[in-house]
mmCIF file of C-alpha atoms in Angstrom:
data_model
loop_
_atom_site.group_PDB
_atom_site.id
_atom_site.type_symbol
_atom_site.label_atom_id
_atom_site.label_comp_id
_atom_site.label_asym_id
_atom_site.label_seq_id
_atom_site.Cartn_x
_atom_site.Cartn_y
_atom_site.Cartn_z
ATOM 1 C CA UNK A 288 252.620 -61.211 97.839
ATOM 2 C CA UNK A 289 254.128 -60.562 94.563
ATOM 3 C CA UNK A 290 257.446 -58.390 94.149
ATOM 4 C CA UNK A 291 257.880 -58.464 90.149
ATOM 5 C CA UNK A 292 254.579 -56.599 89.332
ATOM 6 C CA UNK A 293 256.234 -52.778 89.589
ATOM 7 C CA UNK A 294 259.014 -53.974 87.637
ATOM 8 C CA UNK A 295 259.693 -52.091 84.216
ATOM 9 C CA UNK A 296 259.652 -54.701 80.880
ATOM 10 C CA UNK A 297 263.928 -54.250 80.735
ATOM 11 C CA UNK A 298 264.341 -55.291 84.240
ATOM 12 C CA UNK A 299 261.826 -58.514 83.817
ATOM 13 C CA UNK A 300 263.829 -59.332 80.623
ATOM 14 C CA UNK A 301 267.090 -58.934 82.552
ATOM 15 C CA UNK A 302 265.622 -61.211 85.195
ATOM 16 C CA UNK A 303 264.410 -63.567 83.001
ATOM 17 C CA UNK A 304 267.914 -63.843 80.914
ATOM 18 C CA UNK A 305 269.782 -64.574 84.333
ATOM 19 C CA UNK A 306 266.963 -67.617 84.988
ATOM 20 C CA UNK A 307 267.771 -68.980 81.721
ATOM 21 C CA UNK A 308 271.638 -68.998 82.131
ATOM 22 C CA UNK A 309 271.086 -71.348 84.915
ATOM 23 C CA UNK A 310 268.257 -73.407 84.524
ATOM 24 C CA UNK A 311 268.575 -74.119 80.977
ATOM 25 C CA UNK A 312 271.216 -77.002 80.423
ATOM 26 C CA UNK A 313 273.764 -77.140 78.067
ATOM 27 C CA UNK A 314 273.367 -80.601 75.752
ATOM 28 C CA UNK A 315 276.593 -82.622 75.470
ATOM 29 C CA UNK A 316 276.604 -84.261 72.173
ATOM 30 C CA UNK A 317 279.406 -84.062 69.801
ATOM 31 C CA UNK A 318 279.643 -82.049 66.590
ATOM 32 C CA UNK A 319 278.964 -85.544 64.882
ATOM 33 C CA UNK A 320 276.083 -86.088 67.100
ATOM 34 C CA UNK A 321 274.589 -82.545 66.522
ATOM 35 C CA UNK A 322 274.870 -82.761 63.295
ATOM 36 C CA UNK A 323 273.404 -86.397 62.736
ATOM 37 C CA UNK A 324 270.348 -84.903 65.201
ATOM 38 C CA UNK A 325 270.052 -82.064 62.690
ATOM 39 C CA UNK A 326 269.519 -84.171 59.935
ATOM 40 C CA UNK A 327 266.859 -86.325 61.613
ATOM 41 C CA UNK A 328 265.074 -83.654 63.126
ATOM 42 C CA UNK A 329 264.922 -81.584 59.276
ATOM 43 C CA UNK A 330 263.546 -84.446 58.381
ATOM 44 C CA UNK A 331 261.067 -85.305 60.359
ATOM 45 C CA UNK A 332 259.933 -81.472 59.917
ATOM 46 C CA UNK A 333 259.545 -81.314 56.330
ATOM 47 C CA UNK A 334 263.251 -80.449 54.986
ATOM 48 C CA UNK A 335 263.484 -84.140 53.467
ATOM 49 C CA UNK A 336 263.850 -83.518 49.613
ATOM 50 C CA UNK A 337 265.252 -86.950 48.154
ATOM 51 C CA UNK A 338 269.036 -86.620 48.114
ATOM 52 C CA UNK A 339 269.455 -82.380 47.754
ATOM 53 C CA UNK A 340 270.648 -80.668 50.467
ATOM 54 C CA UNK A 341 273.349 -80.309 52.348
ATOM 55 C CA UNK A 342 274.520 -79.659 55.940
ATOM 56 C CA UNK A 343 277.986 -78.911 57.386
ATOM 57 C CA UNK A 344 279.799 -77.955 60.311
ATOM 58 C CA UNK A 345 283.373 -76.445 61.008
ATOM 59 C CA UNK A 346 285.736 -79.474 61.672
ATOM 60 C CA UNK A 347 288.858 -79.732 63.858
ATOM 61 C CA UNK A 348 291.550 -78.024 61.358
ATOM 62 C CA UNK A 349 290.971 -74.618 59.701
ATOM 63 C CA UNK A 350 289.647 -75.333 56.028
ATOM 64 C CA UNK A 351 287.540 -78.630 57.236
ATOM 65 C CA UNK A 352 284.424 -79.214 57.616
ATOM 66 C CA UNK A 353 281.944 -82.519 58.500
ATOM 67 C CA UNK A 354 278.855 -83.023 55.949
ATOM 68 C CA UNK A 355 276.777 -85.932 54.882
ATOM 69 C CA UNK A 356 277.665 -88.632 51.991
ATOM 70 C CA UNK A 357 275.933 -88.289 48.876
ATOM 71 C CA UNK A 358 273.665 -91.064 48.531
ATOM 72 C CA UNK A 359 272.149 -91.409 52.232
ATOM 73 C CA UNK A 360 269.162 -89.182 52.737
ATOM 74 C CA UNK A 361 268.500 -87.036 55.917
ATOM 75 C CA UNK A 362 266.969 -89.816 57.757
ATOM 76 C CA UNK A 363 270.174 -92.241 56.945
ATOM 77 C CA UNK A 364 272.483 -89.979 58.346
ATOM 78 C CA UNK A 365 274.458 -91.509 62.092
ATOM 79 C CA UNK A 366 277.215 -90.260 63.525
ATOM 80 C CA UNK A 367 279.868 -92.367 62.006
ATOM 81 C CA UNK A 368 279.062 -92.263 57.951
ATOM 82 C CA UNK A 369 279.569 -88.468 58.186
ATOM 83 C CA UNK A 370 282.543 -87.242 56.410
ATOM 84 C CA UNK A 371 285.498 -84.829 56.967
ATOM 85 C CA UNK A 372 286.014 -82.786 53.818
ATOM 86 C CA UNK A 373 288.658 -79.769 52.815
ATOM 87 C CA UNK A 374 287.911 -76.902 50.643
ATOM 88 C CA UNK A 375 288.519 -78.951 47.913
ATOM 89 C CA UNK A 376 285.857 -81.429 48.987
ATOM 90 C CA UNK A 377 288.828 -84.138 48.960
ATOM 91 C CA UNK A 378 287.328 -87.175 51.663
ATOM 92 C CA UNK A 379 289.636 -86.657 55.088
ATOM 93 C CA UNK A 380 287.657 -89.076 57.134
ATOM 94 C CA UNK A 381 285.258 -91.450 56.413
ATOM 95 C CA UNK A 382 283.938 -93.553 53.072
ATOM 96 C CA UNK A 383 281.913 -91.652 50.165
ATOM 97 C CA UNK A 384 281.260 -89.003 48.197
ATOM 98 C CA UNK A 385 280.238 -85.245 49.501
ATOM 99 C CA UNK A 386 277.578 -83.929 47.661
ATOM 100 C CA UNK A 387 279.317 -81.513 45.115
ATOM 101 C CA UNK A 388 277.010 -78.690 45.934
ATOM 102 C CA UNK A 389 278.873 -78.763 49.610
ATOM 103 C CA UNK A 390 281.512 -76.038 47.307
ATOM 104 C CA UNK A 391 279.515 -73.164 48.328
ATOM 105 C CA UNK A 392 279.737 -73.766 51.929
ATOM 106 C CA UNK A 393 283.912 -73.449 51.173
ATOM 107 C CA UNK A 394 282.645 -69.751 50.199
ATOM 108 C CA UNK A 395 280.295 -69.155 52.757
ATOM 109 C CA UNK A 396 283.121 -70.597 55.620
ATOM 110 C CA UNK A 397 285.836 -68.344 54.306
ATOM 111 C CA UNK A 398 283.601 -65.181 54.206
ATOM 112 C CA UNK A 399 281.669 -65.655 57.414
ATOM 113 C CA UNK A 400 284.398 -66.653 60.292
ATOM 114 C CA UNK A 401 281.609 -66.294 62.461
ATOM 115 C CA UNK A 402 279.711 -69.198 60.959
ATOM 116 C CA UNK A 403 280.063 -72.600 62.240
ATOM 117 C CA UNK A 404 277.274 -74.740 60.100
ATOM 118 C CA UNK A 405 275.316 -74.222 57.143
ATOM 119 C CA UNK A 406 272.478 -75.937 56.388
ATOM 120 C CA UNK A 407 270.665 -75.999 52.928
ATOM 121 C CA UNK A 408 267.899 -77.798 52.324
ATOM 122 C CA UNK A 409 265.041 -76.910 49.556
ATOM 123 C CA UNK A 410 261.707 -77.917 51.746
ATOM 124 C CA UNK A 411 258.369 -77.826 50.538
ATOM 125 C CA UNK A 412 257.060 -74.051 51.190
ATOM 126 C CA UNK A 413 260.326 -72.526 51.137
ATOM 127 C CA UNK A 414 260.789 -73.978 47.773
ATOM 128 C CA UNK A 415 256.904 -72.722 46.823
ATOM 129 C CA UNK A 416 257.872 -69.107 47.732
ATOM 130 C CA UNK A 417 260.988 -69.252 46.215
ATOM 131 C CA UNK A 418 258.977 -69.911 42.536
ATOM 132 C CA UNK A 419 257.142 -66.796 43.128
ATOM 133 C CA UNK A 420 260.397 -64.611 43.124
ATOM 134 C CA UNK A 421 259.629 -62.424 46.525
ATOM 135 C CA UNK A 422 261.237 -62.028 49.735
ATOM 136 C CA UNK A 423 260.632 -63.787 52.932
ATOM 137 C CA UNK A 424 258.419 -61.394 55.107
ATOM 138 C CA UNK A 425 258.646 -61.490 58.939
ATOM 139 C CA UNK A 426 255.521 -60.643 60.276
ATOM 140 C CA UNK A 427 254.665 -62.482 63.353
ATOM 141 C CA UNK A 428 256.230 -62.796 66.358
ATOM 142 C CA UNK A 429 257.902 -66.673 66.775
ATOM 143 C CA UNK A 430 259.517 -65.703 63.469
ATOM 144 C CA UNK A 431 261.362 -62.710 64.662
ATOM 145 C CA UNK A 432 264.747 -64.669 64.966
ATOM 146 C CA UNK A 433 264.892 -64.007 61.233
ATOM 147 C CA UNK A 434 263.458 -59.952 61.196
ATOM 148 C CA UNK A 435 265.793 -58.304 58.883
ATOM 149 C CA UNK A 436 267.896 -61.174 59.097
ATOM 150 C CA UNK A 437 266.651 -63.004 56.589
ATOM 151 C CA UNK A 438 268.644 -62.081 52.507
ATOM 152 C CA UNK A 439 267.294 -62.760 49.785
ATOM 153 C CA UNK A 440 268.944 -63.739 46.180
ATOM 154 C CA UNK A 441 266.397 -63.012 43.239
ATOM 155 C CA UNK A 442 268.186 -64.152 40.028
ATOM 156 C CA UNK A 443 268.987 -67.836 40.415
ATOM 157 C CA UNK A 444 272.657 -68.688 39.391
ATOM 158 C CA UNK A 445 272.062 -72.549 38.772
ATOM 159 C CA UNK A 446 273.054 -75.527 40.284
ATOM 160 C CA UNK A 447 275.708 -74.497 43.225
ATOM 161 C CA UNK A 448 278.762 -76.643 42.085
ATOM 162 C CA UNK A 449 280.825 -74.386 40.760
ATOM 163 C CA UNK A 450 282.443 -71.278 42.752
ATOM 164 C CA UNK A 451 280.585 -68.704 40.548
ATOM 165 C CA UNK A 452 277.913 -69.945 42.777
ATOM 166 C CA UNK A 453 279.624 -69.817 46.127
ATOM 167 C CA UNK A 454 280.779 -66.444 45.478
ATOM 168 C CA UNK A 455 277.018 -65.063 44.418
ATOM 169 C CA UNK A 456 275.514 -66.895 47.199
ATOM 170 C CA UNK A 457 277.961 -65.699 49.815
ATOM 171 C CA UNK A 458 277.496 -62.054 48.842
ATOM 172 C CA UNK A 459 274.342 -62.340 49.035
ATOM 173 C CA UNK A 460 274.352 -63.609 52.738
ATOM 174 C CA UNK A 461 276.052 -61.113 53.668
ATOM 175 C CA UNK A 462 276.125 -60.857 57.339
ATOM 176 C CA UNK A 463 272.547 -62.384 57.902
ATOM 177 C CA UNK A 464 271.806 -65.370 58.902
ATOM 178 C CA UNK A 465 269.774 -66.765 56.194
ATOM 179 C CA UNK A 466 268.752 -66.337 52.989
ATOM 180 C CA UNK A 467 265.840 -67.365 50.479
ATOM 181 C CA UNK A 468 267.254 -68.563 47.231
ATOM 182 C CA UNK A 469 264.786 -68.403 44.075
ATOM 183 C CA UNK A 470 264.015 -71.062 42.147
ATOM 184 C CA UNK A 471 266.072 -73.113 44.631
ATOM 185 C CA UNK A 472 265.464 -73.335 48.358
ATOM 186 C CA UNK A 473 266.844 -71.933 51.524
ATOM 187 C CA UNK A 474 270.538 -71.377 53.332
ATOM 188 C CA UNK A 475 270.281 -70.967 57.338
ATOM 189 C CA UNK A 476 273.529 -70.471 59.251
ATOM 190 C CA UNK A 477 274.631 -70.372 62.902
ATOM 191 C CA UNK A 478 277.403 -69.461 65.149
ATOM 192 C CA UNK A 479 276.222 -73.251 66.545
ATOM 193 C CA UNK A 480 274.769 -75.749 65.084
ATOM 194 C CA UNK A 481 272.036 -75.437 67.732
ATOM 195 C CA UNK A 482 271.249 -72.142 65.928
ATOM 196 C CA UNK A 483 271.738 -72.838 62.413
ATOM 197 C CA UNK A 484 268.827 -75.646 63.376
ATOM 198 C CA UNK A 485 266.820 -73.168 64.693
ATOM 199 C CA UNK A 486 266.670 -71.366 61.876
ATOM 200 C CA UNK A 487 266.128 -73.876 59.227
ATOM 201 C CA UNK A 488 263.224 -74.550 61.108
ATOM 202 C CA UNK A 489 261.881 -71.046 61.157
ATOM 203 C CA UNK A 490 262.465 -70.165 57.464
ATOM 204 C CA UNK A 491 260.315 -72.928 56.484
ATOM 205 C CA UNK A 492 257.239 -72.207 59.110
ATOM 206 C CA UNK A 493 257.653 -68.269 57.709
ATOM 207 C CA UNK A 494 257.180 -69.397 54.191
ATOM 208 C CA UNK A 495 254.615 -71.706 54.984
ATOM 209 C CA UNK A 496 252.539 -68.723 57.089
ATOM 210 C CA UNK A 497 253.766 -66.482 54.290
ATOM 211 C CA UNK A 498 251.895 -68.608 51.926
ATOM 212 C CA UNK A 499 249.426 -68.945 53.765
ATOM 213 C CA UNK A 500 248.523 -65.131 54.821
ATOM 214 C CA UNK A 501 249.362 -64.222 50.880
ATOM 215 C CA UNK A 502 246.572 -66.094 49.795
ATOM 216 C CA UNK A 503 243.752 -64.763 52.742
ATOM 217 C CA UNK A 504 244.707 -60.989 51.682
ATOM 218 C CA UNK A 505 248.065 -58.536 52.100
ATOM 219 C CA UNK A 506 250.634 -59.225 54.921
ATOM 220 C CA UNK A 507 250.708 -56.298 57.481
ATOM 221 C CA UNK A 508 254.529 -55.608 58.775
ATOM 222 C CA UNK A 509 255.102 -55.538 62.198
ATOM 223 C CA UNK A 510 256.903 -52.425 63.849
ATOM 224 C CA UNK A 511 260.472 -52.199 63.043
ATOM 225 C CA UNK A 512 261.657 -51.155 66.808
ATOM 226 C CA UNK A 513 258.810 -54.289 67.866
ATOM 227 C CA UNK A 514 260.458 -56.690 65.550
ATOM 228 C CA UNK A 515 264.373 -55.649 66.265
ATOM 229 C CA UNK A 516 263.277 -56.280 70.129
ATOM 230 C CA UNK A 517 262.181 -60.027 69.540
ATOM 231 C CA UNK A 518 264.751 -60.883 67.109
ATOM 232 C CA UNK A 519 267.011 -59.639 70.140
ATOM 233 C CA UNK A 520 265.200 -61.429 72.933
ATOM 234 C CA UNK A 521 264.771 -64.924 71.110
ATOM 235 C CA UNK A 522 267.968 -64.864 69.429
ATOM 236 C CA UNK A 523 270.009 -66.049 72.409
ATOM 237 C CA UNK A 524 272.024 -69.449 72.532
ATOM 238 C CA UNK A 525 270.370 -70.630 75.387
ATOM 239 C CA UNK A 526 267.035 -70.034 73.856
ATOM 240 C CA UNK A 527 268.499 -71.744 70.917
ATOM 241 C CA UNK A 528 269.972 -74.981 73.035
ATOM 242 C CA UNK A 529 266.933 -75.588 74.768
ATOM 243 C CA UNK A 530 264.688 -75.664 71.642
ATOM 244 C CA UNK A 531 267.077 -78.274 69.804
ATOM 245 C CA UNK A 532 267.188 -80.201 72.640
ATOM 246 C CA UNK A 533 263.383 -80.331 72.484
ATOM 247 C CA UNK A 534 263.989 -81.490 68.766
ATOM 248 C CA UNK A 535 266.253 -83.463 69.186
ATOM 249 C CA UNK A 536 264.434 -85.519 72.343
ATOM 250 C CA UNK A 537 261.647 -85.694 69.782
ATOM 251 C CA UNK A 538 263.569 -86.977 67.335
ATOM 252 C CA UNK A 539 265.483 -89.404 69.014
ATOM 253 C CA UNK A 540 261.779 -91.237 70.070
ATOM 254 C CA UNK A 541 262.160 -92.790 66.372
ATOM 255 C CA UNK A 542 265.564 -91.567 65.500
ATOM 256 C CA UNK A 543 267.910 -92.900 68.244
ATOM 257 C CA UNK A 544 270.447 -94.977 65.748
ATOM 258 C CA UNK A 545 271.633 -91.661 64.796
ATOM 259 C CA UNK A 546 273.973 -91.378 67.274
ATOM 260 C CA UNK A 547 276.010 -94.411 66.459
#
């Protein structure tokens, strides 16, 4: 006999959101680990773009933070050639450049304390919208992590190496979590770096359906109240943890040096 079937939509939610707190495990790589995983798994989904891009995370002092080594691309990246970088992008830990774009993510650090990676990356239909100078619309449901927040910077500043750049691109984040850069590619950020994946991948399957739906005739919006509701209900770090670990199990099939 079922019991659930007289239950109103908030209290099946509320059920389900207690399920996932315990039967969705917690992974229990390190922030190097996470971090290599994340550049494997962009890769493998289309984020690869020679040697542009870059992807950070917080490190263990205030002002730090670990990114890749100019030079590798995403699917050279282990473990143990990440660096630790300052604000200044001065090498802390490890042998190697930083990729002098990484400035920015100084900006974006300082002005979002609630950040704790960034990942930029210009893939292949994110960088196709971008040339058409129009925002990133949200219009089905698995992309609702990014409804309304999703910014969007129309006048390209350039290459992002000097702190003009991290200033404009910052203030344009604002408090969302992403942002569509014209003429230039994507940002994604995450209060994890479980998230900030997460998102990286959306933003590139929206543009791609963007493009997609664009071309068969005009997008239809989704209700606002409708698309608040599933950013809400998928934007969850559990929800978040279990589909990286998914990635990342996929990844590591073909991938598994990166955790050296």
């Amino acid at each position: 006999m079922a019991n659930t079937l007289t239950l109103s939509k908030d209290q099946l939610v509320q059920k389900a959101l207690t399920q996932m707190q315990g039967s969705l495990a917690d992974n229990t790589w390190t922030v190097r680990e996470k971090l290599a995983l994340t550049c494997r798994i962009l890769f493998d989904h289309g984020h690869d773009s020679g040697l542009a891009g870059q992807i950070s995370a917080r490190g263990p002092q205030p002002g730090t933070f670990y990114t890749q080594q100019l030079g590798l691309g995403f699917d050279e990246i282990s473990a143990s050639n990440l660096l630790l970088v300052n604000e200044d992008l001065e090498v802390l830990e490890g042998q190697g450049m930083p990729n002098p774009a990484n400035r920015f993510h100084s900006w974006v650090y300082r002005a979002r304390p609630d950040v704790d990676c960034i990942i930029h990356t210009h893939p292949t239909h994110v960088a196709a919208l971008s040339m058409l100078e129009v925002p990133l619309q949200v219009s089905h449901m698995d992309l609702c992590p990014l409804y309304e927040d999703c910014a969007f910077l129309e006048a390209w500043p350039g290459v992002p190496v000097g702190n003009e750049e991290g200033e404009i691109i910052s203030t344009a984040l604002g408090d969302k979590r992403a942002i569509l850069l014209s003429h230039h590619g994507q940002l994604s950020t995450g209060a994890s770096i479980e998230q900030a994946c997460v998102y990286a991948q959306l933003i590139e399957r929206a543009a791609r359906l963007q493009l997609l739906a664009m071309a068969a005739g005009t997008i239809k919006p989704i209700a606002p109240a409708l698309g608040r509701d599933a950013h809400d209900w998928i934007d969850r770090p559990k929800r978040h943890g279990a589909a990286f670990n998914y990635y990342a199990r996929q990844a590591l099939r073909s991938h598994a040096d990166c955790l050296n």
